[in-house]
Amino acid sequence: MEKKRLALKKLLEAVEKEIIRKPDRKALDRLSLFVGFQDWESFQEALHGETSADENYE
């Protein structure tokens, strides 16, 4: 029983570490494309600045 508990604990730690891990730049660029932006930077500018998403379609 103790071996199963230890294995489960290690599995949960690995899952938590993967969930908390920050995505790399390539993944962020792909996600930005999915929501209509050219890259992560343009998405961040629109999210936090004055840039409009419409500029990506010109």
mmCIF file of C-alpha atoms in Angstrom:
data_model
loop_
_atom_site.group_PDB
_atom_site.id
_atom_site.type_symbol
_atom_site.label_atom_id
_atom_site.label_comp_id
_atom_site.label_asym_id
_atom_site.label_seq_id
_atom_site.Cartn_x
_atom_site.Cartn_y
_atom_site.Cartn_z
ATOM 1 C CA MET A 1 0.000 0.000 0.000
ATOM 2 C CA GLU A 2 2.849 2.389 0.812
ATOM 3 C CA LYS A 3 4.378 1.840 -2.654
ATOM 4 C CA LYS A 4 1.089 2.807 -4.301
ATOM 5 C CA ARG A 5 0.821 5.910 -2.129
ATOM 6 C CA LEU A 6 4.376 6.945 -3.019
ATOM 7 C CA ALA A 7 3.757 6.300 -6.726
ATOM 8 C CA LEU A 8 0.558 8.354 -6.620
ATOM 9 C CA LYS A 9 2.357 11.179 -4.838
ATOM 10 C CA LYS A 10 5.095 11.221 -7.489
ATOM 11 C CA LEU A 11 2.498 11.197 -10.259
ATOM 12 C CA LEU A 12 0.611 14.121 -8.724
ATOM 13 C CA GLU A 13 3.849 16.087 -8.298
ATOM 14 C CA ALA A 14 4.708 15.522 -11.968
ATOM 15 C CA VAL A 15 1.233 16.632 -13.074
ATOM 16 C CA GLU A 16 1.376 19.750 -10.902
ATOM 17 C CA LYS A 17 4.807 20.631 -12.252
ATOM 18 C CA GLU A 18 3.527 20.297 -15.834
ATOM 19 C CA ILE A 19 0.434 22.418 -15.143
ATOM 20 C CA ILE A 20 2.466 25.195 -13.551
ATOM 21 C CA ARG A 21 5.119 25.163 -16.299
ATOM 22 C CA LYS A 22 5.133 28.296 -18.441
ATOM 23 C CA PRO A 23 4.493 27.576 -22.146
ATOM 24 C CA ASP A 24 7.324 28.302 -24.567
ATOM 25 C CA ARG A 25 7.255 31.112 -27.119
ATOM 26 C CA LYS A 26 6.295 28.806 -30.010
ATOM 27 C CA ALA A 27 3.198 27.607 -28.141
ATOM 28 C CA LEU A 28 2.223 31.168 -27.251
ATOM 29 C CA ASP A 29 2.567 32.254 -30.910
ATOM 30 C CA ARG A 30 0.343 29.375 -32.017
ATOM 31 C CA LEU A 31 -2.296 30.231 -29.442
ATOM 32 C CA SER A 32 -2.199 33.850 -30.594
ATOM 33 C CA LEU A 33 -2.766 32.761 -34.195
ATOM 34 C CA PHE A 34 -5.745 30.725 -33.038
ATOM 35 C CA VAL A 35 -7.434 33.841 -31.617
ATOM 36 C CA GLY A 36 -6.646 36.005 -34.641
ATOM 37 C CA PHE A 37 -3.294 37.657 -33.957
ATOM 38 C CA GLN A 38 -0.029 37.395 -35.854
ATOM 39 C CA ASP A 39 2.095 36.525 -32.821
ATOM 40 C CA TRP A 40 2.268 36.688 -29.031
ATOM 41 C CA GLU A 41 3.576 40.256 -29.006
ATOM 42 C CA SER A 42 0.684 41.637 -31.056
ATOM 43 C CA PHE A 43 -1.780 39.780 -28.833
ATOM 44 C CA GLN A 44 -0.172 41.264 -25.714
ATOM 45 C CA GLU A 45 -0.244 44.761 -27.229
ATOM 46 C CA ALA A 46 -3.957 44.433 -27.989
ATOM 47 C CA LEU A 47 -4.668 42.980 -24.574
ATOM 48 C CA HIS A 48 -2.762 45.576 -22.564
ATOM 49 C CA GLY A 49 -2.532 48.556 -24.868
ATOM 50 C CA GLU A 50 -4.372 50.614 -27.429
ATOM 51 C CA THR A 51 -3.917 48.239 -30.376
ATOM 52 C CA SER A 52 -7.077 46.887 -31.988
ATOM 53 C CA ALA A 53 -7.443 43.317 -33.221
ATOM 54 C CA ASP A 54 -8.807 44.748 -36.485
ATOM 55 C CA GLU A 55 -5.294 45.863 -37.404
ATOM 56 C CA ASN A 56 -4.316 42.220 -37.882
ATOM 57 C CA TYR A 57 -6.738 41.879 -40.798
ATOM 58 C CA GLU A 58 -5.550 44.821 -42.867
#
